[in-house]
PDB file of C-alpha atoms in Angstrom:
ATOM      1  CA  MET A 202       6.067   5.270  17.058  1.00 54.00           C
ATOM      2  CA  GLU A 203       4.019   4.290  19.937  1.00 61.00           C
ATOM      3  CA  ASN A 204       1.900   1.239  20.589  1.00 70.00           C
ATOM      4  CA  CYS A 205       3.023  -0.651  17.536  1.00 65.00           C
ATOM      5  CA  GLU A 206       2.768  -4.229  17.234  1.00 70.00           C
ATOM      6  CA  ILE A 207       4.985  -6.632  15.251  1.00 65.00           C
ATOM      7  CA  VAL A 208       2.650  -9.174  13.334  1.00 64.00           C
ATOM      8  CA  LYS A 209       4.111 -12.380  11.939  1.00 67.00           C
ATOM      9  CA  ASN A 210       2.759 -14.132   8.917  1.00 62.00           C
ATOM     10  CA  SER A 211       2.481 -18.141   9.736  1.00 57.00           C
ATOM     11  CA  SER A 212       5.542 -19.656   8.117  1.00 50.00           C
ATOM     12  CA  GLU A 213       3.265 -21.492   5.711  1.00 52.00           C
ATOM     13  CA  CYS A 214       1.424 -18.604   4.410  1.00 50.00           C
ATOM     14  CA  ILE A 215       4.088 -15.946   4.038  1.00 47.00           C
ATOM     15  CA  TYR A 216       2.848 -14.877   0.624  1.00 51.00           C
ATOM     16  CA  GLU A 217      -0.913 -14.625   1.567  1.00 55.00           C
ATOM     17  CA  LEU A 218      -2.207 -11.316   2.945  1.00 59.00           C
ATOM     18  CA  HIS A 219      -2.487 -11.197   6.606  1.00 58.00           C
ATOM     19  CA  GLU A 220      -6.105 -11.300   7.897  1.00 76.00           C
ATOM     20  CA  GLU A 221      -5.265  -8.372  10.246  1.00 78.00           C
ATOM     21  CA  PHE A 222      -4.445  -6.370   6.963  1.00 78.00           C
ATOM     22  CA  ILE A 223      -7.584  -7.261   5.222  1.00 85.00           C
ATOM     23  CA  LYS A 224      -9.859  -6.627   8.206  1.00 91.00           C
ATOM     24  CA  ASN A 225      -8.518  -3.183   8.838  1.00 90.00           C
ATOM     25  CA  ILE A 226      -8.305  -2.232   5.033  1.00 92.00           C
ATOM     26  CA  LYS A 227     -12.155  -3.219   4.492  1.00 93.00           C
ATOM     27  CA  LEU A 228     -12.898  -1.126   7.511  1.00 95.00           C
ATOM     28  CA  SER A 229     -11.071   2.135   6.480  1.00 96.00           C
ATOM     29  CA  ASN A 230     -12.813   4.849   4.387  1.00 96.00           C
ATOM     30  CA  ALA A 231      -9.517   6.531   3.272  1.00 97.00           C
ATOM     31  CA  ILE A 232      -6.587   4.252   2.290  1.00 98.00           C
ATOM     32  CA  TYR A 233      -2.991   5.878   1.243  1.00 98.00           C
ATOM     33  CA  GLY A 234      -0.376   3.253   0.200  1.00 97.00           C
ATOM     34  CA  ILE A 235       3.229   3.278  -0.788  1.00 97.00           C
ATOM     35  CA  SER A 236       4.641   0.019  -2.265  1.00 93.00           C
ATOM     36  CA  SER A 237       7.863  -0.914  -3.707  1.00 92.00           C
ATOM     37  CA  ILE A 238       6.679  -4.513  -3.918  1.00 88.00           C
ATOM     38  CA  TYR A 239       4.457  -6.284  -6.323  1.00 92.00           C
ATOM     39  CA  HIS A 240       1.718  -8.611  -4.604  1.00 88.00           C
ATOM     40  CA  PRO A 241      -0.523 -10.153  -7.175  1.00 90.00           C
ATOM     41  CA  ASP A 242      -3.598  -9.694  -4.999  1.00 89.00           C
ATOM     42  CA  TYR A 243      -3.153  -5.830  -4.664  1.00 91.00           C
ATOM     43  CA  PRO A 244      -4.382  -4.798  -8.202  1.00 96.00           C
ATOM     44  CA  LEU A 245      -7.796  -6.484  -7.708  1.00 96.00           C
ATOM     45  CA  MET A 246      -8.175  -5.828  -4.008  1.00 94.00           C
ATOM     46  CA  PHE A 247      -7.360  -2.020  -4.491  1.00 97.00           C
ATOM     47  CA  LEU A 248      -9.830  -1.768  -7.537  1.00 98.00           C
ATOM     48  CA  LYS A 249     -12.664  -3.530  -5.485  1.00 97.00           C
ATOM     49  CA  LEU A 250     -12.208  -1.180  -2.602  1.00 97.00           C
ATOM     50  CA  ALA A 251     -12.107   1.721  -4.911  1.00 98.00           C
ATOM     51  CA  LYS A 252     -15.357   0.495  -6.527  1.00 98.00           C
ATOM     52  CA  SER A 253     -16.803   0.231  -2.992  1.00 98.00           C
ATOM     53  CA  GLY A 254     -16.498   4.246  -2.721  1.00 97.00           C
ATOM     54  CA  LYS A 255     -13.366   4.321  -0.695  1.00 98.00           C
ATOM     55  CA  ASN A 256     -10.941   7.085  -1.349  1.00 98.00           C
ATOM     56  CA  ILE A 257      -7.654   5.615  -2.353  1.00 98.00           C
ATOM     57  CA  ARG A 258      -4.132   7.044  -3.444  1.00 99.00           C
ATOM     58  CA  LEU A 259      -1.394   4.832  -4.272  1.00 98.00           C
ATOM     59  CA  ILE A 260       2.278   5.611  -4.928  1.00 99.00           C
ATOM     60  CA  LEU A 261       4.239   2.769  -6.409  1.00 98.00           C
ATOM     61  CA  THR A 262       7.776   2.557  -7.472  1.00 96.00           C
ATOM     62  CA  GLU A 263       8.592   2.668 -11.261  1.00 97.00           C
ATOM     63  CA  ARG A 264       9.417  -1.195 -11.404  1.00 96.00           C
ATOM     64  CA  VAL A 265       6.007  -1.996  -9.309  1.00 96.00           C
ATOM     65  CA  PHE A 266       3.938   0.218 -11.610  1.00 98.00           C
ATOM     66  CA  ASN A 267       5.421  -1.578 -14.906  1.00 97.00           C
ATOM     67  CA  LYS A 268       4.664  -4.786 -13.301  1.00 98.00           C
ATOM     68  CA  VAL A 269       1.095  -3.825 -12.583  1.00 98.00           C
ATOM     69  CA  LYS A 270       0.837  -2.442 -16.187  1.00 98.00           C
ATOM     70  CA  GLU A 271       2.298  -5.727 -17.632  1.00 98.00           C
ATOM     71  CA  LYS A 272       0.395  -8.153 -15.467  1.00 98.00           C
ATOM     72  CA  ASN A 273      -2.860  -6.407 -14.515  1.00 97.00           C
ATOM     73  CA  PRO A 274      -3.737  -3.939 -17.346  1.00 97.00           C
ATOM     74  CA  LYS A 275      -7.425  -4.239 -17.072  1.00 97.00           C
ATOM     75  CA  GLU A 276      -7.548  -3.491 -13.446  1.00 98.00           C
ATOM     76  CA  LEU A 277      -5.030  -0.645 -13.760  1.00 98.00           C
ATOM     77  CA  SER A 278      -7.114   0.968 -16.412  1.00 97.00           C
ATOM     78  CA  GLU A 279     -10.380   0.436 -14.479  1.00 98.00           C
ATOM     79  CA  TYR A 280      -8.653   2.004 -11.278  1.00 98.00           C
ATOM     80  CA  LEU A 281      -7.366   4.913 -13.217  1.00 98.00           C
ATOM     81  CA  GLU A 282     -10.562   5.779 -14.462  1.00 97.00           C
ATOM     82  CA  LEU A 283     -12.601   6.087 -10.887  1.00 98.00           C
ATOM     83  CA  ASP A 284     -12.607   9.662  -9.497  1.00 97.00           C
ATOM     84  CA  ASN A 285     -11.988   8.470  -5.943  1.00 98.00           C
ATOM     85  CA  ALA A 286      -8.617   6.418  -6.967  1.00 98.00           C
ATOM     86  CA  LYS A 287      -5.287   8.146  -7.657  1.00 98.00           C
ATOM     87  CA  MET A 288      -1.897   6.630  -8.390  1.00 98.00           C
ATOM     88  CA  TYR A 289       1.426   8.126  -8.267  1.00 99.00           C
ATOM     89  CA  VAL A 290       4.948   6.839  -9.290  1.00 98.00           C
ATOM     90  CA  VAL A 291       8.067   7.489  -7.465  1.00 98.00           C
ATOM     91  CA  LYS A 292      11.581   6.659  -8.696  1.00 92.00           C
ATOM     92  CA  ASP A 293      12.385   4.509  -5.646  1.00 84.00           C
ATOM     93  CA  THR A 294      11.872   3.715  -2.188  1.00 89.00           C
ATOM     94  CA  LYS A 295      12.449   0.409   0.182  1.00 87.00           C
ATOM     95  CA  LEU A 296       8.957   0.055   1.922  1.00 88.00           C
ATOM     96  CA  ALA A 297       5.500  -1.039   1.979  1.00 88.00           C
ATOM     97  CA  MET A 298       3.047   1.023   3.867  1.00 93.00           C
ATOM     98  CA  VAL A 299      -0.580   1.450   4.026  1.00 94.00           C
ATOM     99  CA  ILE A 300      -2.049   4.238   6.214  1.00 97.00           C
ATOM    100  CA  SER A 301      -5.707   4.968   6.404  1.00 97.00           C
ATOM    101  CA  ASP A 302      -8.199   6.524   8.964  1.00 96.00           C
ATOM    102  CA  ARG A 303      -7.990   3.473  10.977  1.00 95.00           C
ATOM    103  CA  PHE A 304      -4.506   2.033  11.012  1.00 95.00           C
ATOM    104  CA  LEU A 305      -0.769   2.048   9.989  1.00 94.00           C
ATOM    105  CA  TYR A 306       0.602  -1.018   8.445  1.00 91.00           C
ATOM    106  CA  LEU A 307       4.446  -0.784   7.751  1.00 86.00           C
ATOM    107  CA  SER A 308       6.740  -3.516   6.030  1.00 81.00           C
ATOM    108  CA  LEU A 309      10.577  -2.775   5.622  1.00 68.00           C
ATOM    109  CA  TYR A 310      13.513  -4.397   4.004  1.00 60.00           C
ATOM    110  CA  PHE A 311      16.350  -6.111   5.810  1.00 61.00           C
ATOM    111  CA  LYS A 312      19.776  -4.250   6.056  1.00 76.00           C
ATOM    112  CA  ASN A 313      20.717  -6.677   3.103  1.00 74.00           C
ATOM    113  CA  GLY A 314      18.166  -5.324   0.813  1.00 72.00           C
ATOM    114  CA  VAL A 315      15.805  -8.284   0.830  1.00 65.00           C
ATOM    115  CA  TYR A 316      12.100  -7.598   1.601  1.00 55.00           C
ATOM    116  CA  ASP A 317      10.825  -8.977   4.767  1.00 55.00           C
ATOM    117  CA  VAL A 318       7.778 -10.956   3.989  1.00 62.00           C
ATOM    118  CA  GLY A 319       7.541 -12.498   7.163  1.00 64.00           C
ATOM    119  CA  GLU A 320       6.803  -9.431   9.622  1.00 70.00           C
ATOM    120  CA  PHE A 321       5.081  -6.095   9.434  1.00 72.00           C
ATOM    121  CA  LEU A 322       4.298  -3.284  12.217  1.00 76.00           C
ATOM    122  CA  ILE A 323       0.760  -2.361  12.853  1.00 86.00           C
ATOM    123  CA  SER A 324      -0.581   0.501  14.951  1.00 94.00           C
ATOM    124  CA  TYR A 325      -3.743   2.154  15.729  1.00 93.00           C
ATOM    125  CA  ASP A 326      -2.407   4.982  17.771  1.00 94.00           C
ATOM    126  CA  LYS A 327      -3.077   8.542  16.335  1.00 94.00           C
ATOM    127  CA  SER A 328       0.655   9.553  16.394  1.00 94.00           C
ATOM    128  CA  ALA A 329       1.560   6.664  14.387  1.00 94.00           C
ATOM    129  CA  LEU A 330      -1.383   7.605  11.840  1.00 95.00           C
ATOM    130  CA  MET A 331       0.029  11.201  11.765  1.00 96.00           C
ATOM    131  CA  TRP A 332       3.501   9.864  11.364  1.00 94.00           C
ATOM    132  CA  GLY A 333       2.338   7.760   8.353  1.00 96.00           C
ATOM    133  CA  GLU A 334       0.593  10.787   6.770  1.00 97.00           C
ATOM    134  CA  GLU A 335       3.837  12.836   7.091  1.00 98.00           C
ATOM    135  CA  LEU A 336       5.683   9.901   5.379  1.00 96.00           C
ATOM    136  CA  PHE A 337       3.095   9.493   2.626  1.00 98.00           C
ATOM    137  CA  ASP A 338       3.162  13.305   1.742  1.00 98.00           C
ATOM    138  CA  TYR A 339       6.864  13.167   1.709  1.00 97.00           C
ATOM    139  CA  TYR A 340       6.657  10.528  -1.094  1.00 97.00           C
ATOM    140  CA  LEU A 341       3.838  12.161  -2.643  1.00 98.00           C
ATOM    141  CA  LYS A 342       5.795  15.214  -3.257  1.00 98.00           C
ATOM    142  CA  LYS A 343       8.509  13.241  -4.917  1.00 97.00           C
ATOM    143  CA  SER A 344       6.032  11.423  -6.970  1.00 98.00           C
ATOM    144  CA  LYS A 345       4.256  11.981 -10.586  1.00 98.00           C
ATOM    145  CA  GLU A 346       0.502  11.307 -10.961  1.00 98.00           C
ATOM    146  CA  ILE A 347      -0.544   8.802 -13.305  1.00 97.00           C
ATOM    147  CA  ASP A 348      -3.813   9.314 -15.006  1.00 91.00           C
ATOM    148  CA  LYS A 349      -3.831   6.808 -17.932  1.00 87.00           C
ATOM    149  CA  ILE A 350      -1.778   3.855 -19.181  1.00 83.00           C
TER     150      ILE A 350
END
């Protein structure tokens, strides 16, 4: 990937969603995500984005999906009822990625298996967006669609 930037969360705010991520996701029209992490802000955020008319497709690991089902059943149920919002479950992956018509956001794990909450890659380059779409399609083929809980 070319023209990527490493963005760091400030040390006192590592568990908050980064303002660059929030700004870009709000400006996007089509949003595709893969997540092996649960963030308490994600369910409501993606529900609001879907309700605003954005096309959203999310792939979650089984563990993350079960956590959302347990902690956010109302948001999950509302999300699944929307025509422009799709959810899929994949057995396992070790990444968090959002790809949109605007940007690529990618966060990975360290070699020791611990998720890196402090840094992520962001790119607006067309080649990075294409790479992200290909990666999303790869995981989509390995996933099962969820249409109700």
